[in-house]
Coordinates of C-alpha atoms in Angstrom, one line a residue:
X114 CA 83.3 -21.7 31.8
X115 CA 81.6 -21.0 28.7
X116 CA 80.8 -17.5 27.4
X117 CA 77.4 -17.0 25.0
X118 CA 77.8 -14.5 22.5
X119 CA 75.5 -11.6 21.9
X120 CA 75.1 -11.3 17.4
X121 CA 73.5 -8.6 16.4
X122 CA 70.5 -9.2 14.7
X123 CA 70.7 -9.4 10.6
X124 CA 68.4 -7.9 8.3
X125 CA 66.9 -11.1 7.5
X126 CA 65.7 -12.0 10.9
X127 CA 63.9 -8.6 11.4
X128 CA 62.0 -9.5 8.2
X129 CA 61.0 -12.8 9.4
X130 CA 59.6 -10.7 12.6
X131 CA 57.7 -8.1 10.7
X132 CA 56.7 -10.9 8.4
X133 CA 55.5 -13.0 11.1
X134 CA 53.6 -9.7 12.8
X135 CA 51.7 -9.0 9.6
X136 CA 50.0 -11.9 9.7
X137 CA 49.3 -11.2 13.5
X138 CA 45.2 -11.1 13.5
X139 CA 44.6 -7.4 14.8
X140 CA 43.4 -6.7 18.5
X141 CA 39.3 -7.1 19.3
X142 CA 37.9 -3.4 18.8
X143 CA 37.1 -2.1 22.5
X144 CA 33.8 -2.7 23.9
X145 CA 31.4 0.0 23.1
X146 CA 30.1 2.0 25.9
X147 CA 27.1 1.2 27.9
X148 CA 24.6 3.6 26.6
X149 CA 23.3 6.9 27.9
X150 CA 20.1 8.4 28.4
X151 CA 16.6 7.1 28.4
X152 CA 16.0 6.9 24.5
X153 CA 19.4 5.4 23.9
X154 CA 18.2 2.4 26.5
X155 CA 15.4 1.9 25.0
X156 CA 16.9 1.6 21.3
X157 CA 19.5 -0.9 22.2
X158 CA 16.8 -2.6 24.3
X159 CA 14.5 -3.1 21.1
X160 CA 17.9 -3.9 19.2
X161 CA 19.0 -6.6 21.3
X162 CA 15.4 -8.1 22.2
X163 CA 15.1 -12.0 21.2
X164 CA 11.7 -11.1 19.3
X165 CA 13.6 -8.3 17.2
X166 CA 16.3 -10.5 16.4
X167 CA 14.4 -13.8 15.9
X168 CA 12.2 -11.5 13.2
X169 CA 15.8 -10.2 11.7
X170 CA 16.9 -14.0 10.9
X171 CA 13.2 -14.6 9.2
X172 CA 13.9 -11.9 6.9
X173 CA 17.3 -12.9 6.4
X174 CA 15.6 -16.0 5.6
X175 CA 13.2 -14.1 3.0
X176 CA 16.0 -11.9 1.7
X177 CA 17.9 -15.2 0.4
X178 CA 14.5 -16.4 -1.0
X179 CA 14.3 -13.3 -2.7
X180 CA 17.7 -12.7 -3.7
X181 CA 19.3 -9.3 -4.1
X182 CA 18.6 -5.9 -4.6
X183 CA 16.3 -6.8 -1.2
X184 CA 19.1 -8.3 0.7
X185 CA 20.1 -4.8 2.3
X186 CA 16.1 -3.8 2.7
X187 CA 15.1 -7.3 4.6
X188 CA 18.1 -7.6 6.6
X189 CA 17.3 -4.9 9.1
X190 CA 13.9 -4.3 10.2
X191 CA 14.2 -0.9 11.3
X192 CA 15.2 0.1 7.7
X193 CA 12.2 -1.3 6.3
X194 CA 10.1 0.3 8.4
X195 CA 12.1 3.5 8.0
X196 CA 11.5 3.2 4.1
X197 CA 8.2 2.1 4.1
X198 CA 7.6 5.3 5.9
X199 CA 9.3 7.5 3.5
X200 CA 7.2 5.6 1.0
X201 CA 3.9 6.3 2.7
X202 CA 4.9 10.1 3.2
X203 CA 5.8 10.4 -0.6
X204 CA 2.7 9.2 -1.5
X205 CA 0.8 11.4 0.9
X206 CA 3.0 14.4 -0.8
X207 CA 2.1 13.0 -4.5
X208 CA -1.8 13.0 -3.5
X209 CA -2.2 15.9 -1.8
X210 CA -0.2 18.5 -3.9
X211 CA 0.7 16.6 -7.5
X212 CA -2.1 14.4 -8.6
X213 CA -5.2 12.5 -7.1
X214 CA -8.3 10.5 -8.3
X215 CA -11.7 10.1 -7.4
X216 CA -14.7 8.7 -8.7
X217 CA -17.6 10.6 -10.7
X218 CA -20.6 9.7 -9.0
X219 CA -24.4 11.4 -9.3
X220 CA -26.0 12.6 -12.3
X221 CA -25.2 16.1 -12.0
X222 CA -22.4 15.9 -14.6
X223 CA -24.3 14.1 -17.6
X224 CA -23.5 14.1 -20.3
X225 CA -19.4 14.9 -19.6
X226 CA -19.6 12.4 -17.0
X227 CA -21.1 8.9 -16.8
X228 CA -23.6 8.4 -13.6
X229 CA -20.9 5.6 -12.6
X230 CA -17.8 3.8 -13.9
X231 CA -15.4 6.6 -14.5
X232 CA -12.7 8.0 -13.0
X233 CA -11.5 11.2 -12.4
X234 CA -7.9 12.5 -12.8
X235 CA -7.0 15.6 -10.5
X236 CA -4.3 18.7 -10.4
X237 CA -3.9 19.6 -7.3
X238 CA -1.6 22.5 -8.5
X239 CA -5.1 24.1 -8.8
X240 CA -6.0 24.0 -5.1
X241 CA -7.3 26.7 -3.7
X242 CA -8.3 28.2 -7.1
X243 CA -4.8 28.9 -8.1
X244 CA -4.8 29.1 -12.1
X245 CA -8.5 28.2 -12.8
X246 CA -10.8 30.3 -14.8
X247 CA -14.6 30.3 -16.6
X248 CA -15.5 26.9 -18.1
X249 CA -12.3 24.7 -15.9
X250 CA -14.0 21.6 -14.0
X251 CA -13.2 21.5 -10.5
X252 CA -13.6 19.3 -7.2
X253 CA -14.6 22.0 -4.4
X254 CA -15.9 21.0 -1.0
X255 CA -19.6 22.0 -0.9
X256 CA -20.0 24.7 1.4
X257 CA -23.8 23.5 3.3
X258 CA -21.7 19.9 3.7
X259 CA -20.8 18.9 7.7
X260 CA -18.9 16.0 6.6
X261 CA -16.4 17.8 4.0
X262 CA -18.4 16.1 1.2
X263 CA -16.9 16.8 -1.9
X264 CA -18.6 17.7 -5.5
X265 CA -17.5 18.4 -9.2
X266 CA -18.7 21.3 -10.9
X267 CA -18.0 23.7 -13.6
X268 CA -17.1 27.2 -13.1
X269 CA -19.1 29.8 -15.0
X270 CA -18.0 32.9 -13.1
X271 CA -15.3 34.0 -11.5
X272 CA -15.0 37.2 -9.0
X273 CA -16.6 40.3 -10.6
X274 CA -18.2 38.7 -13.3
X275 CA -22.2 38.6 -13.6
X276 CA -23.8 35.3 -13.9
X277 CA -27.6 34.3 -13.7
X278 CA -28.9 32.6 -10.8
X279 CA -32.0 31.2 -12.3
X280 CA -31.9 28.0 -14.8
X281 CA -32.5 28.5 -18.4
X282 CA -35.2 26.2 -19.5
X283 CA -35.4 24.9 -23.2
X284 CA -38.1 27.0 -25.2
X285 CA -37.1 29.9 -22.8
X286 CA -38.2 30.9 -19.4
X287 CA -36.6 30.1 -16.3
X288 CA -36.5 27.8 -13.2
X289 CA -35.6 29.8 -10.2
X290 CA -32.6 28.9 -7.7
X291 CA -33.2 29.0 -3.9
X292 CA -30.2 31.6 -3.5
X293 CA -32.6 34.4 -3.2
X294 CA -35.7 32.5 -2.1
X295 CA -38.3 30.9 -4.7
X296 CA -40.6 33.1 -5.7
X297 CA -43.0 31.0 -8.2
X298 CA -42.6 28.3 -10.3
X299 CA -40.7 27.7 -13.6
X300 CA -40.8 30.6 -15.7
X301 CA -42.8 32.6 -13.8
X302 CA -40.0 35.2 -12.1
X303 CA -37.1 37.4 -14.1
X304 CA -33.5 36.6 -14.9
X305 CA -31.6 37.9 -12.1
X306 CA -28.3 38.0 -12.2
X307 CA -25.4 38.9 -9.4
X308 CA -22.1 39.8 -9.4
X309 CA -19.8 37.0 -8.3
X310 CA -18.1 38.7 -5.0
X311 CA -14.2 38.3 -4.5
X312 CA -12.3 35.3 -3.3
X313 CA -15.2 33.2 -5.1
X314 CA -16.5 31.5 -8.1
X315 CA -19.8 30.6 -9.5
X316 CA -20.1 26.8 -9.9
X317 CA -23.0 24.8 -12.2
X318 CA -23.6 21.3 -13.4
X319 CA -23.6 20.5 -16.9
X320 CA -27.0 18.7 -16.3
X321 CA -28.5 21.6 -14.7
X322 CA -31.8 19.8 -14.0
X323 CA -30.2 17.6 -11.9
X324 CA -27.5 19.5 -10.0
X325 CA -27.4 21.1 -6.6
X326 CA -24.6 24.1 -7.2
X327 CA -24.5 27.7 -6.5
X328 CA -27.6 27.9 -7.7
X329 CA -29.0 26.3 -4.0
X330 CA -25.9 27.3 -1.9
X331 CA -24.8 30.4 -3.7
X332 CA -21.1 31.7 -4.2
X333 CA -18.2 29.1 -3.4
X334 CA -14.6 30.5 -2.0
X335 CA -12.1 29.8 -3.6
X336 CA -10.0 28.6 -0.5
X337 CA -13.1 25.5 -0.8
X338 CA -11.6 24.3 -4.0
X339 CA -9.6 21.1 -4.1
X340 CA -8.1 20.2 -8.2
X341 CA -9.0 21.1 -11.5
X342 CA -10.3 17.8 -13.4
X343 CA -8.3 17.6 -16.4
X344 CA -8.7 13.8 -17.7
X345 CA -10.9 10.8 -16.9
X346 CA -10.2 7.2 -17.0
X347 CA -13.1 5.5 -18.4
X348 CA -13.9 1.7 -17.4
X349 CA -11.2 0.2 -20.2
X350 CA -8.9 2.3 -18.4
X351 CA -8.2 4.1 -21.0
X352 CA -7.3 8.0 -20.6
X353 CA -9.1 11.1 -21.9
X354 CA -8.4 14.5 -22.0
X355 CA -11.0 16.8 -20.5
X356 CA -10.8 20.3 -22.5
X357 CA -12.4 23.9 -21.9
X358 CA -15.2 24.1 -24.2
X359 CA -15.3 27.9 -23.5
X360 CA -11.8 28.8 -24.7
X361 CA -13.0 28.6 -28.2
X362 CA -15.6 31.0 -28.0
X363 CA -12.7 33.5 -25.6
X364 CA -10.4 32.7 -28.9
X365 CA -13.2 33.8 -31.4
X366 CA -14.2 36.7 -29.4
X367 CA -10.2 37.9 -29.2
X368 CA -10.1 37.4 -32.9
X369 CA -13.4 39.0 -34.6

């Protein structure tokens, strides 16, 4: 009768088993959970739906067209409609409370604008009147407009100063504005003036023949006012920078 013996293991046979374990593939990671809730259906639906993932291979498809940095923006569709969202609010941000431009229009504005052809460059740091003052071009929404039209005017007075509601006319006399009625033809009634009331401003074209200000609606709030203009872009697309031509004469006042 034969007896097997029972060695010991050596140290080199428990290396050759941790050996052989480390190169053991780990286990499969355990299923994840069935989800929960309505909204948590619904996303894995849309996440697992053939048309979702047939639209994730076409981009893969674009993304290796393209080549990187797009690789990790294409490969997932709800991350490029996540950032193109971000990029679409950012933008709405920039316009609204940054910078803006609109086109000068109308002939109200001759000769600092061109009729057409130009473009205007807006703060809206300005909005709501916030830092303007006497001679500052500014987009307001016109006050006797249903449709928030806007316009571009200059301000000539701000609240408490005096201003004249009638148009000077070259070789004197006046044309009278329909703020406080007509009441005969050019040259024919006084210079009135009024006293700008608070929380407004006194707006005018520079062509004053041709401009429909606060001369026709009277007085605009401030809370009406949209940007300062401070630049144009003419049709070369090259920039210029709109100045005050009233803080000379406030500078030459303040020094004599």
């Amino acid at each position: 009768m034969s007896s097997t013996k029972h060695h010991p293991p050596t140290l080199h046979s428990q290396e050759n088993h941790q050996r052989y374990h480390h190169y053991l593939p780990p286990p499969p990671p355990p299923p994840p959970p069935p989800p929960q809730g309505f909204f948590s259906r619904l996303l894995h639906a849309l996440r697992t739906h053939p048309r979702t993932l047939l639209l994730s291979s076409r981009l893969q498809h674009l993304d290796q067209f393209l080549g990187s940095p797009y690789h990790r923006l294409l490969s997932h569709p709800f991350r490029m409609l996540l950032s193109t969202f971000k990029l679409l609010a950012f933008t709405h941000l920039f316009l609204e409370h940054v910078l803006s431009m609109a086109p000068a229009s109308g002939p109200s504005m001759l000769p600092t604008f061109e009729v057409v052809g130009e473009w205007l460059v807006v703060s809206r740091f300005h909005k709501y009147g916030n830092g303007v003052k006497v001679g500052d071009l500014v987009v307001y929404q016109i006050p006797v407009s249903t449709s928030g039209e806007l316009g571009v005017k200059r301000i000539i007075g701000m609240p408490g100063d005096y201003v004249l509601v009638d148009t000077p006319m070259v070789g004197g006399g006046t044309v009278e504005g329909d703020v406080l009625g007509g009441r005969g033809g050019p040259g024919e009634g006084d210079e009135v003036m009024i006293q700008v009331p608070e929380g407004h401003c006194w707006v005018v074209g520079d062509n004053l023949t041709a401009s429909r200000d606060s001369r026709t609606f009277g007085p605009v709030p401030l809370a009406l006012i949209r940007g300062k203009v401070f630049a144009k872009v003419q049709s070369n697309w090259l920039p210029t920078l709109i100045r005050n031509p009233l803080e000379r004469v406030e500078l030459e006042e303040a020094m004599a």
